[in-house]
Amino acid sequence: MVGRGYTIFDTAIGRCGIIWSSTGVVAVQLPEAREMDTRRRIFQVHPEAREQQPPLNAELAIEGIVGLLQGNDPNFSDVSLDAGGVPGFNRRVYEYACTIPRGETRTYHEVAKALGASGAAHSVAQAVAKNRYMLIVPCHRVLEAGNYTDRLSPYGGVISKRRLLALEGAHPVASKTLFEVLLPVAPPRPST
């Protein structure tokens, strides 16, 4: 195979996409609101990819993703990833994310500390935001302080971390309320 291929496949949460090269999985695209939007996102990020029958490696990834979204606990260890262009620190974050057990979460700070870079929580957050291997590399298990569940990376479609964690049976996590978002930026009250 020359270049990159992709396919769209059915899951319990909608039609996902997977992009691959001869080296391995390049990216996973979780569903957008409509399949057309999922395809559009794939074309925006990978305009060179052509729709094809997936090779065995991509089939293994698809099978695992479908299973995970049905509540199973798949093993992605046999799935090869194409990590070309992924910075070394990001790879370390992804490797660590793969060790977080299903149903558990870690904060950006905890991951940074585990990697021996305790002051690098922001860098961990940036790596998580750039995760293109959604679900294969479970960065949805890495949360900001306070376990707030925010939106996923651009490959996350309309699915939230909260929904993915709920599918995995993770402990309930809190999301920021409007009050919590606005309070830090509200001007102080004048003293009377």
mmCIF file of C-alpha atoms in Angstrom:
data_model
loop_
_atom_site.group_PDB
_atom_site.id
_atom_site.type_symbol
_atom_site.label_atom_id
_atom_site.label_comp_id
_atom_site.label_asym_id
_atom_site.label_seq_id
_atom_site.Cartn_x
_atom_site.Cartn_y
_atom_site.Cartn_z
ATOM 1 C CA MET A 1 0.000 0.000 0.000
ATOM 2 C CA VAL A 2 1.242 3.442 -0.879
ATOM 3 C CA GLY A 3 0.050 6.550 0.955
ATOM 4 C CA ARG A 4 -2.755 6.552 3.473
ATOM 5 C CA GLY A 5 -6.092 4.814 3.545
ATOM 6 C CA TYR A 6 -9.197 5.268 5.641
ATOM 7 C CA THR A 7 -12.521 3.627 6.291
ATOM 8 C CA ILE A 8 -15.694 4.511 8.158
ATOM 9 C CA PHE A 9 -17.178 1.929 10.529
ATOM 10 C CA ASP A 10 -20.170 1.495 12.830
ATOM 11 C CA THR A 11 -19.910 1.648 16.623
ATOM 12 C CA ALA A 12 -22.338 1.972 19.521
ATOM 13 C CA ILE A 13 -21.816 5.765 19.519
ATOM 14 C CA GLY A 14 -22.000 6.338 15.756
ATOM 15 C CA ARG A 15 -19.887 6.024 12.615
ATOM 16 C CA CYS A 16 -16.183 6.393 13.377
ATOM 17 C CA GLY A 17 -13.263 6.668 10.996
ATOM 18 C CA ILE A 18 -9.762 5.245 11.021
ATOM 19 C CA ILE A 19 -6.792 6.379 8.954
ATOM 20 C CA TRP A 20 -3.711 4.211 8.399
ATOM 21 C CA SER A 21 -0.409 4.060 6.552
ATOM 22 C CA SER A 22 1.903 1.160 5.776
ATOM 23 C CA THR A 23 3.471 1.746 9.222
ATOM 24 C CA GLY A 24 0.278 1.601 11.299
ATOM 25 C CA VAL A 25 -2.774 3.516 12.463
ATOM 26 C CA VAL A 26 -2.329 7.227 11.793
ATOM 27 C CA ALA A 27 -5.496 8.449 13.511
ATOM 28 C CA VAL A 28 -8.933 7.527 14.794
ATOM 29 C CA GLN A 29 -11.822 9.902 14.208
ATOM 30 C CA LEU A 30 -14.723 9.584 16.612
ATOM 31 C CA PRO A 31 -18.136 10.414 15.165
ATOM 32 C CA GLU A 32 -19.270 13.913 14.415
ATOM 33 C CA ALA A 33 -22.993 14.735 14.465
ATOM 34 C CA ARG A 34 -23.342 13.377 10.907
ATOM 35 C CA GLU A 35 -21.249 10.890 8.932
ATOM 36 C CA MET A 36 -20.657 13.579 6.310
ATOM 37 C CA ASP A 37 -19.038 15.740 9.012
ATOM 38 C CA THR A 38 -16.857 12.818 10.132
ATOM 39 C CA ARG A 39 -15.665 12.345 6.546
ATOM 40 C CA ARG A 40 -15.105 16.092 6.175
ATOM 41 C CA ARG A 41 -12.911 16.108 9.305
ATOM 42 C CA ILE A 42 -10.851 13.214 7.922
ATOM 43 C CA PHE A 43 -10.382 15.029 4.594
ATOM 44 C CA GLN A 44 -9.395 18.267 6.346
ATOM 45 C CA VAL A 45 -6.656 16.593 8.362
ATOM 46 C CA HIS A 46 -5.659 13.834 5.913
ATOM 47 C CA PRO A 47 -6.509 15.057 2.389
ATOM 48 C CA GLU A 48 -4.242 12.415 0.849
ATOM 49 C CA ALA A 49 -6.123 9.462 2.432
ATOM 50 C CA ARG A 50 -8.294 7.338 0.156
ATOM 51 C CA GLU A 51 -11.164 5.116 1.227
ATOM 52 C CA GLN A 52 -10.002 1.498 1.130
ATOM 53 C CA GLN A 53 -10.525 -1.920 2.634
ATOM 54 C CA PRO A 54 -8.635 -1.822 5.967
ATOM 55 C CA PRO A 55 -5.522 -3.972 6.410
ATOM 56 C CA LEU A 56 -5.274 -6.441 9.316
ATOM 57 C CA ASN A 57 -3.716 -3.881 11.681
ATOM 58 C CA ALA A 58 -6.586 -1.429 11.121
ATOM 59 C CA GLU A 59 -9.103 -4.280 11.431
ATOM 60 C CA LEU A 60 -7.647 -5.153 14.849
ATOM 61 C CA ALA A 61 -7.981 -1.513 15.895
ATOM 62 C CA ILE A 62 -11.570 -1.319 14.603
ATOM 63 C CA GLU A 63 -12.518 -4.513 16.437
ATOM 64 C CA GLY A 64 -11.048 -3.136 19.672
ATOM 65 C CA ILE A 65 -12.722 0.267 19.294
ATOM 66 C CA VAL A 66 -16.111 -1.317 18.589
ATOM 67 C CA GLY A 67 -15.684 -3.572 21.624
ATOM 68 C CA LEU A 68 -14.595 -0.754 23.910
ATOM 69 C CA LEU A 69 -17.619 1.333 22.915
ATOM 70 C CA GLN A 70 -19.857 -1.655 23.738
ATOM 71 C CA GLY A 71 -18.413 -1.779 27.241
ATOM 72 C CA ASN A 72 -15.700 -4.404 26.684
ATOM 73 C CA ASP A 73 -12.051 -4.079 27.714
ATOM 74 C CA PRO A 74 -10.040 -4.654 24.524
ATOM 75 C CA ASN A 75 -6.302 -5.096 24.315
ATOM 76 C CA PHE A 76 -4.708 -2.817 21.714
ATOM 77 C CA SER A 77 -1.157 -4.100 22.276
ATOM 78 C CA ASP A 78 -1.058 -5.768 18.835
ATOM 79 C CA VAL A 79 -2.133 -2.586 17.030
ATOM 80 C CA SER A 80 0.766 -0.735 15.396
ATOM 81 C CA LEU A 81 0.674 3.059 15.407
ATOM 82 C CA ASP A 82 2.294 5.350 12.867
ATOM 83 C CA ALA A 83 4.012 7.770 15.238
ATOM 84 C CA GLY A 84 5.847 9.684 12.524
ATOM 85 C CA GLY A 85 5.943 13.342 13.500
ATOM 86 C CA VAL A 86 4.781 12.732 17.083
ATOM 87 C CA PRO A 87 7.168 14.516 19.501
ATOM 88 C CA GLY A 88 9.017 12.337 22.015
ATOM 89 C CA PHE A 89 7.328 13.866 25.061
ATOM 90 C CA ASN A 90 3.892 13.228 23.536
ATOM 91 C CA ARG A 91 4.868 9.599 22.917
ATOM 92 C CA ARG A 92 5.807 9.261 26.584
ATOM 93 C CA VAL A 93 2.436 10.722 27.604
ATOM 94 C CA TYR A 94 0.644 8.284 25.285
ATOM 95 C CA GLU A 95 2.621 5.325 26.600
ATOM 96 C CA TYR A 96 1.721 6.337 30.150
ATOM 97 C CA ALA A 97 -1.963 6.839 29.232
ATOM 98 C CA CYS A 98 -2.023 3.243 27.975
ATOM 99 C CA THR A 99 -1.078 2.055 31.481
ATOM 100 C CA ILE A 100 -4.042 3.753 33.178
ATOM 101 C CA PRO A 101 -6.529 0.991 33.987
ATOM 102 C CA ARG A 102 -10.005 1.114 32.520
ATOM 103 C CA GLY A 103 -12.361 2.954 34.864
ATOM 104 C CA GLU A 104 -9.585 5.078 36.395
ATOM 105 C CA THR A 105 -8.312 8.568 35.645
ATOM 106 C CA ARG A 106 -5.199 10.627 36.271
ATOM 107 C CA THR A 107 -4.681 14.386 36.260
ATOM 108 C CA TYR A 108 -2.273 16.207 33.968
ATOM 109 C CA HIS A 109 -0.110 16.888 37.011
ATOM 110 C CA GLU A 110 -0.065 13.214 38.062
ATOM 111 C CA VAL A 111 1.021 12.159 34.574
ATOM 112 C CA ALA A 112 3.727 14.833 34.462
ATOM 113 C CA LYS A 113 5.013 13.742 37.869
ATOM 114 C CA ALA A 114 5.004 10.064 36.826
ATOM 115 C CA LEU A 115 7.073 11.001 33.762
ATOM 116 C CA GLY A 116 9.614 12.791 35.937
ATOM 117 C CA ALA A 117 8.557 16.205 34.661
ATOM 118 C CA SER A 118 6.454 17.467 37.578
ATOM 119 C CA GLY A 119 6.315 21.032 36.227
ATOM 120 C CA ALA A 120 5.052 19.904 32.838
ATOM 121 C CA ALA A 121 1.301 19.560 33.466
ATOM 122 C CA HIS A 122 0.618 22.082 30.686
ATOM 123 C CA SER A 123 2.771 20.039 28.293
ATOM 124 C CA VAL A 124 0.820 16.906 29.234
ATOM 125 C CA ALA A 125 -2.420 18.775 28.511
ATOM 126 C CA GLN A 126 -1.055 19.810 25.107
ATOM 127 C CA ALA A 127 -0.033 16.220 24.313
ATOM 128 C CA VAL A 128 -3.484 14.937 25.308
ATOM 129 C CA ALA A 129 -5.130 17.579 23.122
ATOM 130 C CA LYS A 130 -3.057 16.368 20.154
ATOM 131 C CA ASN A 131 -3.808 12.662 20.620
ATOM 132 C CA ARG A 132 -4.765 11.378 17.216
ATOM 133 C CA TYR A 133 -5.145 7.752 18.326
ATOM 134 C CA MET A 134 -8.460 8.178 20.170
ATOM 135 C CA LEU A 135 -9.406 5.176 22.321
ATOM 136 C CA ILE A 136 -6.366 3.146 21.218
ATOM 137 C CA VAL A 137 -4.372 5.579 23.343
ATOM 138 C CA PRO A 138 -6.904 6.354 26.103
ATOM 139 C CA CYS A 139 -6.073 10.003 26.751
ATOM 140 C CA HIS A 140 -9.696 10.497 27.786
ATOM 141 C CA ARG A 141 -8.513 9.017 31.101
ATOM 142 C CA VAL A 142 -6.218 12.017 31.649
ATOM 143 C CA LEU A 143 -8.080 14.994 33.105
ATOM 144 C CA GLU A 144 -7.333 18.473 34.343
ATOM 145 C CA ALA A 145 -7.087 19.083 38.091
ATOM 146 C CA GLY A 146 -10.419 18.562 39.801
ATOM 147 C CA ASN A 147 -11.240 15.758 37.351
ATOM 148 C CA TYR A 148 -13.136 18.088 35.051
ATOM 149 C CA THR A 149 -14.193 16.326 31.898
ATOM 150 C CA ASP A 150 -13.607 18.570 28.967
ATOM 151 C CA ARG A 151 -13.980 18.089 25.245
ATOM 152 C CA LEU A 152 -11.619 15.736 23.496
ATOM 153 C CA SER A 153 -9.026 16.514 20.856
ATOM 154 C CA PRO A 154 -10.076 17.498 17.324
ATOM 155 C CA TYR A 155 -10.381 13.766 16.598
ATOM 156 C CA GLY A 156 -12.968 13.453 19.355
ATOM 157 C CA GLY A 157 -15.954 14.530 17.320
ATOM 158 C CA VAL A 158 -18.967 15.398 19.439
ATOM 159 C CA ILE A 159 -18.152 12.823 22.109
ATOM 160 C CA SER A 160 -17.007 14.103 25.497
ATOM 161 C CA LYS A 161 -14.498 12.594 27.910
ATOM 162 C CA ARG A 162 -17.384 12.224 30.353
ATOM 163 C CA ARG A 163 -19.287 9.974 27.943
ATOM 164 C CA LEU A 164 -16.242 7.830 27.160
ATOM 165 C CA LEU A 165 -15.442 7.447 30.846
ATOM 166 C CA ALA A 166 -19.056 6.517 31.579
ATOM 167 C CA LEU A 167 -18.864 3.827 28.880
ATOM 168 C CA GLU A 168 -15.812 2.448 30.674
ATOM 169 C CA GLY A 169 -17.539 2.508 34.044
ATOM 170 C CA ALA A 170 -15.240 5.186 35.447
ATOM 171 C CA HIS A 171 -16.134 6.868 38.705
ATOM 172 C CA PRO A 172 -18.388 9.861 38.128
ATOM 173 C CA VAL A 173 -16.416 12.966 37.355
ATOM 174 C CA ALA A 174 -17.500 16.524 37.844
ATOM 175 C CA SER A 175 -17.754 19.043 35.050
ATOM 176 C CA LYS A 176 -17.370 22.746 35.619
ATOM 177 C CA THR A 177 -20.574 24.594 36.216
ATOM 178 C CA LEU A 178 -21.150 28.051 34.758
ATOM 179 C CA PHE A 179 -20.626 29.427 38.272
ATOM 180 C CA GLU A 180 -17.184 27.743 38.508
ATOM 181 C CA VAL A 181 -16.176 29.014 35.076
ATOM 182 C CA LEU A 182 -17.214 32.614 35.725
ATOM 183 C CA LEU A 183 -16.183 32.956 39.369
ATOM 184 C CA PRO A 184 -12.414 33.161 38.722
ATOM 185 C CA VAL A 185 -12.910 35.981 36.207
ATOM 186 C CA ALA A 186 -15.611 37.900 38.050
ATOM 187 C CA PRO A 187 -14.449 41.305 39.291
ATOM 188 C CA PRO A 188 -14.151 41.613 43.054
ATOM 189 C CA ARG A 189 -17.025 43.276 44.866
ATOM 190 C CA PRO A 190 -16.281 46.761 46.128
ATOM 191 C CA SER A 191 -16.018 46.945 49.898
ATOM 192 C CA THR A 192 -18.691 49.008 51.604
#
